[in-house]
PDB file of C-alpha atoms in Angstrom:
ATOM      1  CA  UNK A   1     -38.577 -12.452  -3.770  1.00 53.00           C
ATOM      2  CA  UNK A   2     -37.152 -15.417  -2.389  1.00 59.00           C
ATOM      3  CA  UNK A   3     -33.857 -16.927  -2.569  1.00 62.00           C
ATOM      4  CA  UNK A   4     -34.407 -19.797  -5.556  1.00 65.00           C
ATOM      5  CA  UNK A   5     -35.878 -17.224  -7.292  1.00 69.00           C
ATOM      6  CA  UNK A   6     -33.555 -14.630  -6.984  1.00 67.00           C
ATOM      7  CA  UNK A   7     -31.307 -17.908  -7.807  1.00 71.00           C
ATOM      8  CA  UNK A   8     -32.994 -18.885 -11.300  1.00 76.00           C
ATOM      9  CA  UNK A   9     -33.533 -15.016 -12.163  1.00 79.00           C
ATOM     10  CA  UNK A  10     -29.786 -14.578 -12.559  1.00 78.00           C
ATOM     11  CA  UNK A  11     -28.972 -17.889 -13.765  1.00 86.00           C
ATOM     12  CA  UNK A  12     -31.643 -16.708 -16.836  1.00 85.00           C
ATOM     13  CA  UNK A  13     -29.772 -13.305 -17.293  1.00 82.00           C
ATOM     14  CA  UNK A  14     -26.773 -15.019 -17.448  1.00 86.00           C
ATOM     15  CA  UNK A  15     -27.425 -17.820 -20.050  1.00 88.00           C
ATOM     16  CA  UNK A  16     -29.422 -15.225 -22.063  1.00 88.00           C
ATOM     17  CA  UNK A  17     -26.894 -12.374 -21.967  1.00 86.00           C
ATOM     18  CA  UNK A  18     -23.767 -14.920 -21.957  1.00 89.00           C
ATOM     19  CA  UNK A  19     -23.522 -15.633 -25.851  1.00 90.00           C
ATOM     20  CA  UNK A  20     -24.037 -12.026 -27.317  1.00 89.00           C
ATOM     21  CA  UNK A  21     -21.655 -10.435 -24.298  1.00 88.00           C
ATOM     22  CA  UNK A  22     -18.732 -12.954 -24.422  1.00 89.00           C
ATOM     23  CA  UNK A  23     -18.513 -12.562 -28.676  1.00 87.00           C
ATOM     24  CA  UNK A  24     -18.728  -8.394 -27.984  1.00 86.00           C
ATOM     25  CA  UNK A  25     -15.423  -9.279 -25.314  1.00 88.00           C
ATOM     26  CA  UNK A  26     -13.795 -11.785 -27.842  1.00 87.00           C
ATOM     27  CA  UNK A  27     -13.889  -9.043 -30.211  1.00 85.00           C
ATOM     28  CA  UNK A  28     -12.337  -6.621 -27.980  1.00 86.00           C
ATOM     29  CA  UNK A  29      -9.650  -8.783 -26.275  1.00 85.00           C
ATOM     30  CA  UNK A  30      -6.338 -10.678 -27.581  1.00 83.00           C
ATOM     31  CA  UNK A  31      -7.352 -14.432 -26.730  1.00 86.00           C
ATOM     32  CA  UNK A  32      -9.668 -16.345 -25.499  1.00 87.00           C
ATOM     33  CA  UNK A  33      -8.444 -17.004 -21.686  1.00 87.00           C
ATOM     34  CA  UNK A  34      -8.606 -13.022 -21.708  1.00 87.00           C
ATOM     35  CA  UNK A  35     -12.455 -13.079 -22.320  1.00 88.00           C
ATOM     36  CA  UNK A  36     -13.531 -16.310 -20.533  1.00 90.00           C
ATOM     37  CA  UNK A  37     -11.979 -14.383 -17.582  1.00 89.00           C
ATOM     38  CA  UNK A  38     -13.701 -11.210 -18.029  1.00 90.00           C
ATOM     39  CA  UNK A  39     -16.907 -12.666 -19.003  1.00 89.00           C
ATOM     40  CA  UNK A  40     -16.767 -14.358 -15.559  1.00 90.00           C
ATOM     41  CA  UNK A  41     -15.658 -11.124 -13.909  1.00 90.00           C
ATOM     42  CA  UNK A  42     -18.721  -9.530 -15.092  1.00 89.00           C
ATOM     43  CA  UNK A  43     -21.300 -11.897 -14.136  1.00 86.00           C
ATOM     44  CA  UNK A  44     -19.675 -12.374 -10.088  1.00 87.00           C
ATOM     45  CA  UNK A  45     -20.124  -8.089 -10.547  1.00 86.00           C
ATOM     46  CA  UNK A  46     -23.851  -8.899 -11.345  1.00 84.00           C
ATOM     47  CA  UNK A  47     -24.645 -11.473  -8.426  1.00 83.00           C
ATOM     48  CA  UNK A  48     -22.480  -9.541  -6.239  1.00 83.00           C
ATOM     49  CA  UNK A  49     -24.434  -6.278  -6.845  1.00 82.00           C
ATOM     50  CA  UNK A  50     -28.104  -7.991  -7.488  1.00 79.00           C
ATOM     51  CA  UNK A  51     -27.178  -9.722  -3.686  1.00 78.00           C
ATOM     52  CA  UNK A  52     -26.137  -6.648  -2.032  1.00 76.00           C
ATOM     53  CA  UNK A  53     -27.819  -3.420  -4.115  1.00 66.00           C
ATOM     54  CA  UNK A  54     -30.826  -1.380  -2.356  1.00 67.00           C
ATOM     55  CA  UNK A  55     -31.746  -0.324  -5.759  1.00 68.00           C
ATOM     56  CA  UNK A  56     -32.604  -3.185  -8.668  1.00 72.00           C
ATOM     57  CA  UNK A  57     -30.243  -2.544 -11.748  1.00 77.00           C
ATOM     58  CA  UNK A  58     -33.219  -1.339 -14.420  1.00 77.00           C
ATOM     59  CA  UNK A  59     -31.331  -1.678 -17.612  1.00 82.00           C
ATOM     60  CA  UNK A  60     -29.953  -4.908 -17.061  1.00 83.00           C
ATOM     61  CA  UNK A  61     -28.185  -5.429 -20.643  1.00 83.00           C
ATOM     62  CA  UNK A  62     -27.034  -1.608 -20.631  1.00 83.00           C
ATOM     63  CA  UNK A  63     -25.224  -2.310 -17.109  1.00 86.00           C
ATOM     64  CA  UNK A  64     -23.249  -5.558 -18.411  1.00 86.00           C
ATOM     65  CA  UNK A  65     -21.727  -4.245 -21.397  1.00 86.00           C
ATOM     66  CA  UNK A  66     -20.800  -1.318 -19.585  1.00 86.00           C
ATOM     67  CA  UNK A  67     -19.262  -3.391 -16.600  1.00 87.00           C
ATOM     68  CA  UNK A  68     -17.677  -5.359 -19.692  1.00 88.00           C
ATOM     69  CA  UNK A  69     -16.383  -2.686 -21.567  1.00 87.00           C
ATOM     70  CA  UNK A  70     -14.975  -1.331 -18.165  1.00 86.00           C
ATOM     71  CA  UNK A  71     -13.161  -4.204 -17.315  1.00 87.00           C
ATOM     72  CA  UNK A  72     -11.434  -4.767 -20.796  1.00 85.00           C
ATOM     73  CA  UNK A  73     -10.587  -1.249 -20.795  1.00 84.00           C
ATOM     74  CA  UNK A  74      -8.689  -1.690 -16.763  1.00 81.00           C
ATOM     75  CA  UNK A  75      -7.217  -5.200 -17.772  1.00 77.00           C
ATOM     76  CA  UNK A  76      -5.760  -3.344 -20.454  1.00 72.00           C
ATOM     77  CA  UNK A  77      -4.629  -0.712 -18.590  1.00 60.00           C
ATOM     78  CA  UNK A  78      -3.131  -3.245 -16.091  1.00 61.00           C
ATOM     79  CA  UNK A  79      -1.322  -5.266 -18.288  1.00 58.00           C
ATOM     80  CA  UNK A  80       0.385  -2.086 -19.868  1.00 54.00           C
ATOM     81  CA  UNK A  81       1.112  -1.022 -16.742  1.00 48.00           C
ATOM     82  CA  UNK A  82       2.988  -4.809 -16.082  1.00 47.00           C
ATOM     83  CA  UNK A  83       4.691  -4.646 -19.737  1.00 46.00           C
ATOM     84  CA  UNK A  84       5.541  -0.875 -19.565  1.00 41.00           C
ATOM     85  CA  UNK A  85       9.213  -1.540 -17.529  1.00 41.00           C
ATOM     86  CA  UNK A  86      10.278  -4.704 -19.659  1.00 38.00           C
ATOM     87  CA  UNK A  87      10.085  -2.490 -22.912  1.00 37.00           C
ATOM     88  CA  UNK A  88      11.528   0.918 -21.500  1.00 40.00           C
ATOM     89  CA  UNK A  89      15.409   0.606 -22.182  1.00 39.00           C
ATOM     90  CA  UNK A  90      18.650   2.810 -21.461  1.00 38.00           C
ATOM     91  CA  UNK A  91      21.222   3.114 -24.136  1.00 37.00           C
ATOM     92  CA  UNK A  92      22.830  -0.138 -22.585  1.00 33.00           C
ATOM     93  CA  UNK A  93      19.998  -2.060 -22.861  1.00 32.00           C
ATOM     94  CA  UNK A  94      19.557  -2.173 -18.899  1.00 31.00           C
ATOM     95  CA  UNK A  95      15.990  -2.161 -18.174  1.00 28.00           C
ATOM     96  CA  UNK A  96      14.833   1.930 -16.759  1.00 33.00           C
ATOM     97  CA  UNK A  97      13.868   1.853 -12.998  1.00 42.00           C
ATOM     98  CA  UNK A  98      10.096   2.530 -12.790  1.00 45.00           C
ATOM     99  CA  UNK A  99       8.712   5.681 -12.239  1.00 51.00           C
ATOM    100  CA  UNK A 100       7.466   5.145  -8.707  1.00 55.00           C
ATOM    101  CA  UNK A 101      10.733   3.409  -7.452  1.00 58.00           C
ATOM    102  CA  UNK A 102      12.829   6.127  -8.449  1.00 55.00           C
ATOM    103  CA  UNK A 103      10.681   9.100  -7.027  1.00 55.00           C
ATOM    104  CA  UNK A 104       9.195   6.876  -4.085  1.00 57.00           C
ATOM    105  CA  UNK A 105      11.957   4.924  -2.741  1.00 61.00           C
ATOM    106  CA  UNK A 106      13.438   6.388   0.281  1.00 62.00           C
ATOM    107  CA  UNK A 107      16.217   3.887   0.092  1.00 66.00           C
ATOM    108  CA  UNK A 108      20.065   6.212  -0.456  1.00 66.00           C
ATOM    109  CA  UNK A 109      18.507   9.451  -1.649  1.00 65.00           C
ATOM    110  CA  UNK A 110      20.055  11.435  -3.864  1.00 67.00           C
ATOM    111  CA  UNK A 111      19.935  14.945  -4.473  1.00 72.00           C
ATOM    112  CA  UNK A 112      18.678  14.250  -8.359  1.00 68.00           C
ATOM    113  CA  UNK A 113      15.623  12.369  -6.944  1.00 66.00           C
ATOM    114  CA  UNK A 114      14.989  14.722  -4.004  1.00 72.00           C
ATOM    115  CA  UNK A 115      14.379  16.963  -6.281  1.00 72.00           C
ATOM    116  CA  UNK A 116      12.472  14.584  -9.035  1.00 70.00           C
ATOM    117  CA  UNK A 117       9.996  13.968  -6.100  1.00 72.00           C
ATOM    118  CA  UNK A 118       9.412  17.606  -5.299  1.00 75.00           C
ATOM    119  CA  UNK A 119       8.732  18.640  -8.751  1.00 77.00           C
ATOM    120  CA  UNK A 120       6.096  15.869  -9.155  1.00 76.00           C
ATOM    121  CA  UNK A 121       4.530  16.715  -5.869  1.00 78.00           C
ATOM    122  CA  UNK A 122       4.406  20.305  -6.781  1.00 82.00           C
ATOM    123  CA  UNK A 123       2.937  19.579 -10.247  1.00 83.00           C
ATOM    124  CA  UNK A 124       0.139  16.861  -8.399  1.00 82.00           C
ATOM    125  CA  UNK A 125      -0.756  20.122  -6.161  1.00 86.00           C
ATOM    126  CA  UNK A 126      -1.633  22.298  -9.000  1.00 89.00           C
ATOM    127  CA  UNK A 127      -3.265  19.541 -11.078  1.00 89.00           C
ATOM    128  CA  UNK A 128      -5.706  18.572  -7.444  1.00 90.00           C
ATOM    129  CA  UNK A 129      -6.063  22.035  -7.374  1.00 92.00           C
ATOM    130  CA  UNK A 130      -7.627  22.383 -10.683  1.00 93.00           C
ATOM    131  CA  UNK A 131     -10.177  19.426  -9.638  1.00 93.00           C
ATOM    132  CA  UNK A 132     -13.367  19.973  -8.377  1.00 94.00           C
ATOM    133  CA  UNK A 133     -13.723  20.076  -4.819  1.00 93.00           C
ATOM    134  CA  UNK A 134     -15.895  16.672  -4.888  1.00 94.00           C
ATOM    135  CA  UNK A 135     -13.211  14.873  -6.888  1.00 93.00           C
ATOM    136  CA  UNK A 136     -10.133  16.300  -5.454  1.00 92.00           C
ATOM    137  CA  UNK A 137     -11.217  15.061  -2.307  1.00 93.00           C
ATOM    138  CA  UNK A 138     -12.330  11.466  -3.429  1.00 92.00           C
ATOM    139  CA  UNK A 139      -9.022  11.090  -4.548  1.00 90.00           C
ATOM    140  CA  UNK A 140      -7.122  12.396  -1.827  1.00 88.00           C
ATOM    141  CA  UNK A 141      -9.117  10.421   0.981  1.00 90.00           C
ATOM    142  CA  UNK A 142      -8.966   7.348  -1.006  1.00 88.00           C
ATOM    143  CA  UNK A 143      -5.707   7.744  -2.500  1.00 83.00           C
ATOM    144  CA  UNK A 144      -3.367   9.790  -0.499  1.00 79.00           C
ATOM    145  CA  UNK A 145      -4.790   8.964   2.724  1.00 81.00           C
ATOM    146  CA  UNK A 146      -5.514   5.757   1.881  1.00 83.00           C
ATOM    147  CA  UNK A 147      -9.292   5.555   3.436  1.00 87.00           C
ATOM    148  CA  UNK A 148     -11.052   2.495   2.599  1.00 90.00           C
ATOM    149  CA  UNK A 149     -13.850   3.540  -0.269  1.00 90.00           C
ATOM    150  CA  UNK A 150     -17.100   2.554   1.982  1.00 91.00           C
ATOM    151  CA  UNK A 151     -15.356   4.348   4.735  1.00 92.00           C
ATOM    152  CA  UNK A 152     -14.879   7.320   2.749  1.00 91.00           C
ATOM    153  CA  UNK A 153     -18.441   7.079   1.118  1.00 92.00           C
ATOM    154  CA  UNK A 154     -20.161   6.686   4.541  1.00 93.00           C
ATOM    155  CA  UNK A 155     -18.532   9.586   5.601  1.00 92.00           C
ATOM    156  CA  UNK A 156     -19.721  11.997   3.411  1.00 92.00           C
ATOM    157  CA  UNK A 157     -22.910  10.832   3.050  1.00 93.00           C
ATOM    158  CA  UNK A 158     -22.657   9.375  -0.684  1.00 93.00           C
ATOM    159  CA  UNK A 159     -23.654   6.355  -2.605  1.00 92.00           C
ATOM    160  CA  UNK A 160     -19.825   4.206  -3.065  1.00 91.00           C
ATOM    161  CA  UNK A 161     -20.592   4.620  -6.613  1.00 92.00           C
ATOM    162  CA  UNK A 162     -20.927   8.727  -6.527  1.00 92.00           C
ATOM    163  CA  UNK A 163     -17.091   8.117  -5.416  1.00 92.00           C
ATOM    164  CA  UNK A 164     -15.541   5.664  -7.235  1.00 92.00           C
ATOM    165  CA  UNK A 165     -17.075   7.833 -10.294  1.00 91.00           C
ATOM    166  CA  UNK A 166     -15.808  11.004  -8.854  1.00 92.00           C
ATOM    167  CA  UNK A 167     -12.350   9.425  -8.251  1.00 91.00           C
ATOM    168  CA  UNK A 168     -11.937   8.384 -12.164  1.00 91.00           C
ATOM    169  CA  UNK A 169     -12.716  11.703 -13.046  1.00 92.00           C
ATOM    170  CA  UNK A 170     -10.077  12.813 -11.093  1.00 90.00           C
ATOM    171  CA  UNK A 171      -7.602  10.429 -12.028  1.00 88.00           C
ATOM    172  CA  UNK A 172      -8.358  10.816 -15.865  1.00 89.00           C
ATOM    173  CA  UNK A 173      -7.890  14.379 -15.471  1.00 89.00           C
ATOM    174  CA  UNK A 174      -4.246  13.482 -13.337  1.00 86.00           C
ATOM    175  CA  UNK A 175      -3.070  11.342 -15.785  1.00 85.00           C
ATOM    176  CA  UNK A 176      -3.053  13.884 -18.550  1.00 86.00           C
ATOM    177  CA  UNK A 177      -2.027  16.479 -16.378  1.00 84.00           C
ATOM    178  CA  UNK A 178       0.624  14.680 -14.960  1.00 80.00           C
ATOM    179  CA  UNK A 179       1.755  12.498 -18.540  1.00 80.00           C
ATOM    180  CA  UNK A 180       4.228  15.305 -19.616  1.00 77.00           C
ATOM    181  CA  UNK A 181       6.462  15.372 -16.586  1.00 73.00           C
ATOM    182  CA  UNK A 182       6.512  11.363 -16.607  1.00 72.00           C
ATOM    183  CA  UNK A 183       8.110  11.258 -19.807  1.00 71.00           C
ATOM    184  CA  UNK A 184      10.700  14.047 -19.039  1.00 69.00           C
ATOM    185  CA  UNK A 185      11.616  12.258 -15.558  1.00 64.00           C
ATOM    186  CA  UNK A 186      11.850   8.808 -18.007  1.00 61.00           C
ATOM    187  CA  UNK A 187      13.899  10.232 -20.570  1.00 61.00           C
ATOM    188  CA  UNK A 188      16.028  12.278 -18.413  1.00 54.00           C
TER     189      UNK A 188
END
C-alpha cells in the first residue's frame, strides 16, 4: 500500500470513529479540554502504531476504545497523583511531604527515615517476590534499573507490548501490596 493511501485510510478511520469515540470520552472525563486532548492522544497512538506496526491492528474499533479507555483511566491516575500532596494535611495545616521525598531523599537523614526506607524496601522484596518471574523482571529492568523498554524487550526476545503488559501486571499487583504501608508511613 502506498503512502496516500495509507494517508486517506486513516484519515477515514478517524472521521468515522471520531464522533462515537470522543462522546464515549466526554462521558467519561470532567470537561471538554480533557477529552479533545485524549481524543487526539488516541488517534497520534493509531498513526503512530499503523506507521510503525509489523502486524495490521484487526479490530480497529476494539483497539481505540481500549487505547481510550486506557488513557482516561492514566490521566486520571496522573492528575491524582498531582492533587494527592495539596489535599494531604498535618494537624497545622502544613502541607505532608510526599511519600517519595521523605523515603527517597538522601538530603540530612534521619534515623526515622532510615528506617521508613528499609521497611518499604523490605516489603517491595516480598511483594517482587510474589510476582511471576516474567513480571518481576519487567519491572525491575524497566523500573529499578531503569532500562529503556525496547532495550529491555529486544533483550529478551519479546514483542514491547508482551512487556509493557507484563509490567502493569506487576505494578497493579505492587500497588495493592504496597497501599497499606503508604498510609501508615503518611499517617505516622
Amino acid at each position: 500500500m502506498n503512502r496516500q493511501t495509507e494517508k486517506e485510510n486513516l484519515e477515514g478511520l478517524i472521521n468515522e470513529h471520531s464522533p462515537r469515540l470522543k462522546s464515549f470520552i466526554q462521558r467519561r472525563v470532567p470537561n471538554r479540554e480533557d477529552a479533545e486532548d485524549i481524543l487526539q492522544d488516541v488517534f497520534y497512538q493509531l498513526i503512530k502504531t499503523v506507521e510503525s506496526a509489523v502486524d495490521p491492528i484487526e479490530q480497529v474499533t476494539a483497539w481505540l476504545y481500549r487505547v481510550a479507555r486506557n488513557t482516561i483511566i492514566n490521566k486520571g491516575k496522573k492528575m491524582q497523583e498531582e492533587e494527592m500532596p495539596a489535599s494531604q494535611y498535618d494537624d497545622d495545616g502544613n502541607i505532608l511531604k510526599e511519600f517519595s521525598e521523605i523515603l527517597f531523599n538522601d538530603d540530612n537523614p534521619t534515623p526515622e527515615t532510615e528506617y521508613l526506607r528499609s521497611l518499604v524496601w523490605q516489603e517491595l522484596e516480598t511483594a517482587l517476590s510474589e510476582l511471576p518471574p516474567e513480571q518481576r523482571e519487567a519491572f525491575e529492568l524497566t523500573e529499578l534499573d531503569g532500562l529503556p523498554v525496547k532495550e529491555v524487550a529486544k533483550s529478551i526476545n519479546i514483542p514491547v507490548n508482551t512487556l509493557l503488559s507484563r509490567k502493569h501486571y506487576a505494578v497493579k499487583h505492587l500497588r495493592r501490596r504496597l497501599e497499606g504501608i503508604y498510609k501508615d508511613i503518611l499517617n505516622s
